[in-house]
PDB file of C-alpha atoms and ligand atoms in Angstrom:
ATOM      1  CA  MET A   1      62.283   2.398   3.362  1.00  0.00           C
ATOM      2  CA  ARG A   2      61.603   5.286   5.737  1.00  0.00           C
ATOM      3  CA  ILE A   3      58.008   5.237   6.940  1.00  0.00           C
ATOM      4  CA  LEU A   4      56.651   8.232   8.836  1.00  0.00           C
ATOM      5  CA  ILE A   5      54.230   7.122  11.554  1.00  0.00           C
ATOM      6  CA  LEU A   6      51.687   9.750  12.670  1.00  0.00           C
ATOM      7  CA  SER A   7      48.709   9.634  14.983  1.00  0.00           C
ATOM      8  CA  ASP A   8      46.113  11.937  16.528  1.00  0.00           C
ATOM      9  CA  ILE A   9      46.718  14.943  14.314  1.00  0.00           C
ATOM     10  CA  HIS A  10      43.387  16.353  15.498  1.00  0.00           C
ATOM     11  CA  SER A  11      43.017  19.107  12.913  1.00  0.00           C
ATOM     12  CA  ASN A  12      46.173  20.850  14.100  1.00  0.00           C
ATOM     13  CA  LEU A  13      47.690  21.895  10.777  1.00  0.00           C
ATOM     14  CA  VAL A  14      50.455  24.029  12.310  1.00  0.00           C
ATOM     15  CA  ALA A  15      51.718  20.997  14.239  1.00  0.00           C
ATOM     16  CA  LEU A  16      51.334  18.705  11.224  1.00  0.00           C
ATOM     17  CA  GLU A  17      53.309  21.022   8.967  1.00  0.00           C
ATOM     18  CA  ALA A  18      56.083  21.261  11.578  1.00  0.00           C
ATOM     19  CA  VAL A  19      56.259  17.461  11.694  1.00  0.00           C
ATOM     20  CA  LEU A  20      56.297  17.070   7.916  1.00  0.00           C
ATOM     21  CA  SER A  21      59.109  19.564   7.594  1.00  0.00           C
ATOM     22  CA  ALA A  22      61.151  18.118  10.497  1.00  0.00           C
ATOM     23  CA  ALA A  23      60.709  14.540   9.257  1.00  0.00           C
ATOM     24  CA  GLY A  24      62.694  15.175   6.082  1.00  0.00           C
ATOM     25  CA  SER A  25      62.307  12.664   3.271  1.00  0.00           C
ATOM     26  CA  PHE A  26      60.190   9.574   3.724  1.00  0.00           C
ATOM     27  CA  ASN A  27      58.969   6.814   1.419  1.00  0.00           C
ATOM     28  CA  ALA A  28      55.593   6.191   3.002  1.00  0.00           C
ATOM     29  CA  LEU A  29      53.314   7.595   5.688  1.00  0.00           C
ATOM     30  CA  TRP A  30      51.055   5.584   7.978  1.00  0.00           C
ATOM     31  CA  CYS A  31      48.303   7.527   9.736  1.00  0.00           C
ATOM     32  CA  LEU A  32      46.912   5.907  12.898  1.00  0.00           C
ATOM     33  CA  GLY A  33      43.633   7.805  13.108  1.00  0.00           C
ATOM     34  CA  ASP A  34      41.992  10.816  14.747  1.00  0.00           C
ATOM     35  CA  THR A  35      43.100  13.017  11.901  1.00  0.00           C
ATOM     36  CA  ILE A  36      40.278  15.388  12.871  1.00  0.00           C
ATOM     37  CA  GLY A  37      38.388  16.419  16.024  1.00  0.00           C
ATOM     38  CA  TYR A  38      39.469  18.966  18.683  1.00  0.00           C
ATOM     39  CA  GLY A  39      41.379  21.367  16.406  1.00  0.00           C
ATOM     40  CA  PRO A  40      40.708  24.155  13.921  1.00  0.00           C
ATOM     41  CA  GLN A  41      41.766  22.852  10.466  1.00  0.00           C
ATOM     42  CA  PRO A  42      40.145  19.509   9.632  1.00  0.00           C
ATOM     43  CA  ASN A  43      40.066  19.917   5.849  1.00  0.00           C
ATOM     44  CA  GLU A  44      43.699  20.900   5.519  1.00  0.00           C
ATOM     45  CA  CYS A  45      44.830  17.975   7.691  1.00  0.00           C
ATOM     46  CA  VAL A  46      42.721  15.456   5.782  1.00  0.00           C
ATOM     47  CA  GLU A  47      44.015  16.834   2.493  1.00  0.00           C
ATOM     48  CA  LEU A  48      47.628  16.306   3.586  1.00  0.00           C
ATOM     49  CA  MET A  49      46.805  12.732   4.595  1.00  0.00           C
ATOM     50  CA  ARG A  50      45.040  12.138   1.282  1.00  0.00           C
ATOM     51  CA  GLN A  51      48.212  13.321  -0.409  1.00  0.00           C
ATOM     52  CA  HIS A  52      50.793  11.469   1.729  1.00  0.00           C
ATOM     53  CA  ALA A  53      49.292   8.480   3.550  1.00  0.00           C
ATOM     54  CA  GLN A  54      49.680   5.023   2.004  1.00  0.00           C
ATOM     55  CA  ILE A  55      47.932   3.545   5.017  1.00  0.00           C
ATOM     56  CA  ALA A  56      45.293   5.358   7.043  1.00  0.00           C
ATOM     57  CA  ILE A  57      42.841   4.221   9.688  1.00  0.00           C
ATOM     58  CA  THR A  58      40.015   5.886  11.576  1.00  0.00           C
ATOM     59  CA  GLY A  59      39.765   6.888  15.238  1.00  0.00           C
ATOM     60  CA  ASN A  60      36.980   7.626  17.680  1.00  0.00           C
ATOM     61  CA  HIS A  61      37.005  11.371  16.971  1.00  0.00           C
ATOM     62  CA  ASP A  62      36.962  10.811  13.213  1.00  0.00           C
ATOM     63  CA  LEU A  63      33.940   8.538  13.608  1.00  0.00           C
ATOM     64  CA  ALA A  64      32.182  10.973  15.947  1.00  0.00           C
ATOM     65  CA  SER A  65      32.820  13.918  13.629  1.00  0.00           C
ATOM     66  CA  LEU A  66      31.334  11.873  10.771  1.00  0.00           C
ATOM     67  CA  GLY A  67      28.279  11.112  12.905  1.00  0.00           C
ATOM     68  CA  LYS A  68      29.085   7.381  12.959  1.00  0.00           C
ATOM     69  CA  ILE A  69      29.309   6.897  16.719  1.00  0.00           C
ATOM     70  CA  ASP A  70      27.333   8.366  19.583  1.00  0.00           C
ATOM     71  CA  LEU A  71      28.521  11.833  20.567  1.00  0.00           C
ATOM     72  CA  HIS A  72      27.421  11.145  24.140  1.00  0.00           C
ATOM     73  CA  ASP A  73      30.496   8.954  24.520  1.00  0.00           C
ATOM     74  CA  PHE A  74      32.495  12.217  24.642  1.00  0.00           C
ATOM     75  CA  ASN A  75      32.788  14.971  27.228  1.00  0.00           C
ATOM     76  CA  PRO A  76      30.986  18.235  26.340  1.00  0.00           C
ATOM     77  CA  ASP A  77      34.086  20.027  25.001  1.00  0.00           C
ATOM     78  CA  ALA A  78      35.174  17.108  22.815  1.00  0.00           C
ATOM     79  CA  ARG A  79      31.579  16.683  21.624  1.00  0.00           C
ATOM     80  CA  LYS A  80      31.322  20.342  20.651  1.00  0.00           C
ATOM     81  CA  ALA A  81      34.639  20.196  18.787  1.00  0.00           C
ATOM     82  CA  ASN A  82      33.595  16.996  16.986  1.00  0.00           C
ATOM     83  CA  ILE A  83      30.323  18.544  15.840  1.00  0.00           C
ATOM     84  CA  TRP A  84      32.184  21.627  14.626  1.00  0.00           C
ATOM     85  CA  ASN A  85      34.819  19.501  12.828  1.00  0.00           C
ATOM     86  CA  GLY A  86      32.139  17.440  11.106  1.00  0.00           C
ATOM     87  CA  SER A  87      30.280  20.574  10.006  1.00  0.00           C
ATOM     88  CA  GLN A  88      33.420  21.955   8.337  1.00  0.00           C
ATOM     89  CA  LEU A  89      34.318  18.878   6.272  1.00  0.00           C
ATOM     90  CA  LYS A  90      34.247  19.216   2.508  1.00  0.00           C
ATOM     91  CA  GLU A  91      32.460  16.387   0.705  1.00  0.00           C
ATOM     92  CA  GLU A  92      35.644  14.928  -0.806  1.00  0.00           C
ATOM     93  CA  ASN A  93      37.372  14.879   2.585  1.00  0.00           C
ATOM     94  CA  ARG A  94      34.375  13.259   4.229  1.00  0.00           C
ATOM     95  CA  ALA A  95      34.384  10.669   1.421  1.00  0.00           C
ATOM     96  CA  TRP A  96      38.053   9.866   2.101  1.00  0.00           C
ATOM     97  CA  LEU A  97      37.578   9.510   5.867  1.00  0.00           C
ATOM     98  CA  ASP A  98      34.302   7.634   5.738  1.00  0.00           C
ATOM     99  CA  PRO A  99      35.412   4.115   4.668  1.00  0.00           C
ATOM    100  CA  LEU A 100      38.623   3.962   6.752  1.00  0.00           C
ATOM    101  CA  PRO A 101      38.783   0.913   9.055  1.00  0.00           C
ATOM    102  CA  PRO A 102      40.035   1.209  12.685  1.00  0.00           C
ATOM    103  CA  SER A 103      42.891  -1.240  12.123  1.00  0.00           C
ATOM    104  CA  ILE A 104      44.846  -2.715   9.212  1.00  0.00           C
ATOM    105  CA  HIS A 105      47.011  -5.805   9.004  1.00  0.00           C
ATOM    106  CA  VAL A 106      49.845  -4.268   6.953  1.00  0.00           C
ATOM    107  CA  ASP A 107      51.973  -7.362   6.437  1.00  0.00           C
ATOM    108  CA  LYS A 108      53.415 -10.255   8.405  1.00  0.00           C
ATOM    109  CA  GLN A 109      55.450  -7.905  10.587  1.00  0.00           C
ATOM    110  CA  PHE A 110      53.157  -4.924  11.187  1.00  0.00           C
ATOM    111  CA  LEU A 111      49.642  -4.187  12.419  1.00  0.00           C
ATOM    112  CA  VAL A 112      48.273  -0.655  12.775  1.00  0.00           C
ATOM    113  CA  THR A 113      45.324   0.147  15.025  1.00  0.00           C
ATOM    114  CA  HIS A 114      43.907   3.260  16.622  1.00  0.00           C
ATOM    115  CA  GLY A 115      43.343   2.055  20.201  1.00  0.00           C
ATOM    116  CA  SER A 116      44.398  -1.567  20.629  1.00  0.00           C
ATOM    117  CA  PRO A 117      44.147  -4.877  18.749  1.00  0.00           C
ATOM    118  CA  ARG A 118      41.270  -6.114  20.928  1.00  0.00           C
ATOM    119  CA  GLU A 119      39.419  -2.800  21.004  1.00  0.00           C
ATOM    120  CA  PRO A 120      40.565  -0.785  17.981  1.00  0.00           C
ATOM    121  CA  ILE A 121      38.388   2.243  18.667  1.00  0.00           C
ATOM    122  CA  TRP A 122      38.310   2.717  22.414  1.00  0.00           C
ATOM    123  CA  GLU A 123      41.058   1.052  24.457  1.00  0.00           C
ATOM    124  CA  TYR A 124      43.806   3.283  25.873  1.00  0.00           C
ATOM    125  CA  LEU A 125      46.849   1.017  25.870  1.00  0.00           C
ATOM    126  CA  LEU A 126      48.949   2.421  28.714  1.00  0.00           C
ATOM    127  CA  MET A 127      49.799  -0.428  31.113  1.00  0.00           C
ATOM    128  CA  PRO A 128      52.070  -3.487  30.657  1.00  0.00           C
ATOM    129  CA  GLU A 129      49.245  -5.854  31.706  1.00  0.00           C
ATOM    130  CA  GLN A 130      47.087  -4.530  28.866  1.00  0.00           C
ATOM    131  CA  ALA A 131      49.965  -5.040  26.439  1.00  0.00           C
ATOM    132  CA  VAL A 132      50.380  -8.678  27.530  1.00  0.00           C
ATOM    133  CA  ALA A 133      46.653  -9.337  27.049  1.00  0.00           C
ATOM    134  CA  ASN A 134      46.589  -7.584  23.689  1.00  0.00           C
ATOM    135  CA  PHE A 135      49.537  -9.536  22.248  1.00  0.00           C
ATOM    136  CA  GLU A 136      47.137 -12.490  22.046  1.00  0.00           C
ATOM    137  CA  PHE A 137      44.867 -10.631  19.655  1.00  0.00           C
ATOM    138  CA  PHE A 138      47.256 -10.349  16.692  1.00  0.00           C
ATOM    139  CA  PRO A 139      50.022 -12.419  15.088  1.00  0.00           C
ATOM    140  CA  ASN A 140      52.337  -9.655  13.837  1.00  0.00           C
ATOM    141  CA  GLN A 141      55.622  -8.765  15.535  1.00  0.00           C
ATOM    142  CA  VAL A 142      54.862  -5.052  15.899  1.00  0.00           C
ATOM    143  CA  CYS A 143      51.663  -3.122  16.499  1.00  0.00           C
ATOM    144  CA  PHE A 144      51.572   0.642  16.012  1.00  0.00           C
ATOM    145  CA  MET A 145      48.757   2.378  17.876  1.00  0.00           C
ATOM    146  CA  GLY A 146      47.654   5.867  18.880  1.00  0.00           C
ATOM    147  CA  HIS A 147      44.659   7.104  20.902  1.00  0.00           C
ATOM    148  CA  SER A 148      46.331   7.771  24.283  1.00  0.00           C
ATOM    149  CA  HIS A 149      48.382  10.694  22.909  1.00  0.00           C
ATOM    150  CA  VAL A 150      51.344   9.379  24.918  1.00  0.00           C
ATOM    151  CA  GLN A 151      54.581   8.526  23.104  1.00  0.00           C
ATOM    152  CA  LEU A 152      55.566   5.126  24.494  1.00  0.00           C
ATOM    153  CA  GLY A 153      56.275   1.514  23.736  1.00  0.00           C
ATOM    154  CA  PHE A 154      55.954  -1.970  25.213  1.00  0.00           C
ATOM    155  CA  ARG A 155      58.171  -4.940  24.467  1.00  0.00           C
ATOM    156  CA  MET A 156      57.809  -8.607  25.330  1.00  0.00           C
ATOM    157  CA  ARG A 157      60.516 -11.195  24.657  1.00  0.00           C
ATOM    158  CA  SER A 158      59.412 -14.525  23.271  1.00  0.00           C
ATOM    159  CA  GLY A 159      58.792 -16.970  26.094  1.00  0.00           C
ATOM    160  CA  SER A 160      58.203 -14.176  28.610  1.00  0.00           C
ATOM    161  CA  GLU A 161      54.860 -13.521  30.282  1.00  0.00           C
ATOM    162  CA  HIS A 162      55.656  -9.900  31.072  1.00  0.00           C
ATOM    163  CA  ALA A 163      55.816  -6.791  28.954  1.00  0.00           C
ATOM    164  CA  GLU A 164      58.124  -3.890  29.671  1.00  0.00           C
ATOM    165  CA  ARG A 165      56.901  -0.346  29.151  1.00  0.00           C
ATOM    166  CA  PHE A 166      59.371   2.245  27.913  1.00  0.00           C
ATOM    167  CA  LEU A 167      59.144   5.994  27.375  1.00  0.00           C
ATOM    168  CA  PRO A 168      61.370   7.023  24.492  1.00  0.00           C
ATOM    169  CA  ASP A 169      63.731   9.990  24.561  1.00  0.00           C
ATOM    170  CA  THR A 170      63.708  12.275  21.558  1.00  0.00           C
ATOM    171  CA  GLY A 171      66.060  11.040  18.899  1.00  0.00           C
ATOM    172  CA  ARG A 172      66.352   7.630  20.506  1.00  0.00           C
ATOM    173  CA  THR A 173      66.490   4.711  18.098  1.00  0.00           C
ATOM    174  CA  LEU A 174      64.921   1.399  18.958  1.00  0.00           C
ATOM    175  CA  GLU A 175      66.394  -1.603  17.141  1.00  0.00           C
ATOM    176  CA  LEU A 176      63.707  -4.214  16.605  1.00  0.00           C
ATOM    177  CA  ASN A 177      64.879  -7.585  17.900  1.00  0.00           C
ATOM    178  CA  SER A 178      63.439 -10.526  15.958  1.00  0.00           C
ATOM    179  CA  SER A 179      62.671 -12.505  19.125  1.00  0.00           C
ATOM    180  CA  THR A 180      60.738  -9.641  20.730  1.00  0.00           C
ATOM    181  CA  ARG A 181      57.262  -8.264  20.043  1.00  0.00           C
ATOM    182  CA  TYR A 182      56.376  -4.597  20.369  1.00  0.00           C
ATOM    183  CA  PHE A 183      53.649  -2.029  20.781  1.00  0.00           C
ATOM    184  CA  ILE A 184      54.685   1.404  19.563  1.00  0.00           C
ATOM    185  CA  ASN A 185      52.758   4.636  20.066  1.00  0.00           C
ATOM    186  CA  PRO A 186      54.355   7.519  18.123  1.00  0.00           C
ATOM    187  CA  GLY A 187      52.506  10.025  20.326  1.00  0.00           C
ATOM    188  CA  SER A 188      50.126  12.707  19.131  1.00  0.00           C
ATOM    189  CA  VAL A 189      50.905  15.270  16.463  1.00  0.00           C
ATOM    190  CA  GLY A 190      48.179  17.719  17.356  1.00  0.00           C
ATOM    191  CA  GLN A 191      47.372  17.328  21.054  1.00  0.00           C
ATOM    192  CA  PRO A 192      50.153  15.626  23.074  1.00  0.00           C
ATOM    193  CA  ARG A 193      49.161  14.527  26.591  1.00  0.00           C
ATOM    194  CA  ASP A 194      52.494  13.523  28.093  1.00  0.00           C
ATOM    195  CA  GLN A 195      53.349  16.910  29.613  1.00  0.00           C
ATOM    196  CA  ASP A 196      55.418  17.762  26.558  1.00  0.00           C
ATOM    197  CA  PRO A 197      53.551  20.175  24.257  1.00  0.00           C
ATOM    198  CA  ARG A 198      55.796  19.459  21.260  1.00  0.00           C
ATOM    199  CA  ALA A 199      54.318  17.493  18.359  1.00  0.00           C
ATOM    200  CA  ALA A 200      55.265  13.804  18.449  1.00  0.00           C
ATOM    201  CA  TYR A 201      55.984  11.314  15.684  1.00  0.00           C
ATOM    202  CA  ALA A 202      58.062   8.253  14.864  1.00  0.00           C
ATOM    203  CA  MET A 203      60.062   7.074  11.866  1.00  0.00           C
ATOM    204  CA  LEU A 204      60.254   3.398  10.977  1.00  0.00           C
ATOM    205  CA  ASP A 205      63.308   2.380   8.966  1.00  0.00           C
ATOM    206  CA  THR A 206      62.649  -1.000   7.388  1.00  0.00           C
ATOM    207  CA  ALA A 207      66.213  -1.291   6.040  1.00  0.00           C
ATOM    208  CA  ASN A 208      67.667  -1.230   9.573  1.00  0.00           C
ATOM    209  CA  ASN A 209      64.560  -2.646  11.244  1.00  0.00           C
ATOM    210  CA  SER A 210      64.550   0.298  13.643  1.00  0.00           C
ATOM    211  CA  ILE A 211      62.218   2.977  14.933  1.00  0.00           C
ATOM    212  CA  ARG A 212      63.230   6.469  15.957  1.00  0.00           C
ATOM    213  CA  PHE A 213      61.067   8.666  18.186  1.00  0.00           C
ATOM    214  CA  HIS A 214      60.866  12.413  17.657  1.00  0.00           C
ATOM    215  CA  ARG A 215      59.404  15.601  19.124  1.00  0.00           C
ATOM    216  CA  VAL A 216      59.238  18.918  17.339  1.00  0.00           C
ATOM    217  CA  ALA A 217      58.259  22.324  18.698  1.00  0.00           C
ATOM    218  CA  TYR A 218      55.582  24.170  16.727  1.00  0.00           C
ATOM    219  CA  ASP A 219      53.818  27.517  17.055  1.00  0.00           C
ATOM    220  CA  VAL A 220      51.215  26.511  19.656  1.00  0.00           C
ATOM    221  CA  THR A 221      49.922  30.089  19.885  1.00  0.00           C
ATOM    222  CA  ALA A 222      49.069  30.077  16.162  1.00  0.00           C
ATOM    223  CA  THR A 223      46.847  27.003  16.594  1.00  0.00           C
ATOM    224  CA  GLN A 224      45.319  28.507  19.741  1.00  0.00           C
ATOM    225  CA  ARG A 225      44.503  31.724  17.868  1.00  0.00           C
ATOM    226  CA  GLN A 226      42.785  29.752  15.093  1.00  0.00           C
ATOM    227  CA  MET A 227      40.798  27.777  17.672  1.00  0.00           C
ATOM    228  CA  ARG A 228      39.636  30.991  19.338  1.00  0.00           C
ATOM    229  CA  GLU A 229      38.520  32.366  15.981  1.00  0.00           C
ATOM    230  CA  CYS A 230      36.525  29.167  15.355  1.00  0.00           C
ATOM    231  CA  GLY A 231      34.863  29.410  18.778  1.00  0.00           C
ATOM    232  CA  LEU A 232      36.291  26.081  19.984  1.00  0.00           C
ATOM    233  CA  PRO A 233      36.165  25.370  23.756  1.00  0.00           C
ATOM    234  CA  VAL A 234      38.636  27.263  25.968  1.00  0.00           C
ATOM    235  CA  ALA A 235      39.845  24.142  27.827  1.00  0.00           C
ATOM    236  CA  LEU A 236      40.869  22.539  24.520  1.00  0.00           C
ATOM    237  CA  ILE A 237      42.772  25.696  23.595  1.00  0.00           C
ATOM    238  CA  ARG A 238      44.610  25.934  26.926  1.00  0.00           C
ATOM    239  CA  ARG A 239      45.683  22.304  27.163  1.00  0.00           C
ATOM    240  CA  LEU A 240      47.863  22.542  24.032  1.00  0.00           C
ATOM    241  CA  GLU A 241      50.439  24.741  25.752  1.00  0.00           C
ATOM    242  CA  TYR A 242      50.866  22.269  28.634  1.00  0.00           C
ATOM    243  CA  GLY A 243      50.765  19.028  26.668  1.00  0.00           C
ATOM    244  CA  ILE A 244      47.924  17.608  28.765  1.00  0.00           C
TER     245      ILE A 244
HETATM  246 ZN1   ZN B   1      42.935  11.238  19.686  1.00  0.00          ZN
END
């Protein structure tokens, strides 16, 4: 089974469509949260997730846009974009987003969470020490997470007390070793922050027990134009072209 893993779409429909077309055929889609916030097309992005996602969780920007967490936890630009995103949501899309949990135990092998197993909404899992600590909070072999908008992974062999961080190259395939545990961040579809403006995603192949990391270029200027038309903050528009 080919499972498309997406995170942090952030209402960027142009990027999402580029990913869906580059990904080719897939049997399932897992969405790791922050489908909305920041960008210009929240309804269209939610509708594609409603159509494709077998598993979907919520993120901090989804919750803020729905008015479920305090907007003061966000900087002024993010807050403004969250308020705007929430104001645009159609009732049926709000109803789909509203009950999503921030993490789901998929099966014995996989956990999905937005931030981290110990802090599903807020933790940015970026350092090996955090990975080591977080491995104690779940029993599964592999945890997929988003939130940091950085495409990366951590692995820890059984018996080891250290985790290794790795930054995947595009098109690189990671074979999952049964005696190793992993954290995998597919990167952000709609607002990458690893100095690479291309949309990021990952494909899990359960037949080969492998994960492949991908980047795909999309028309950044089209999303920027839409954001300008919606009156979204200039800094959020600019950052897309730098991947920061
Ligand atoms: Zn995000």
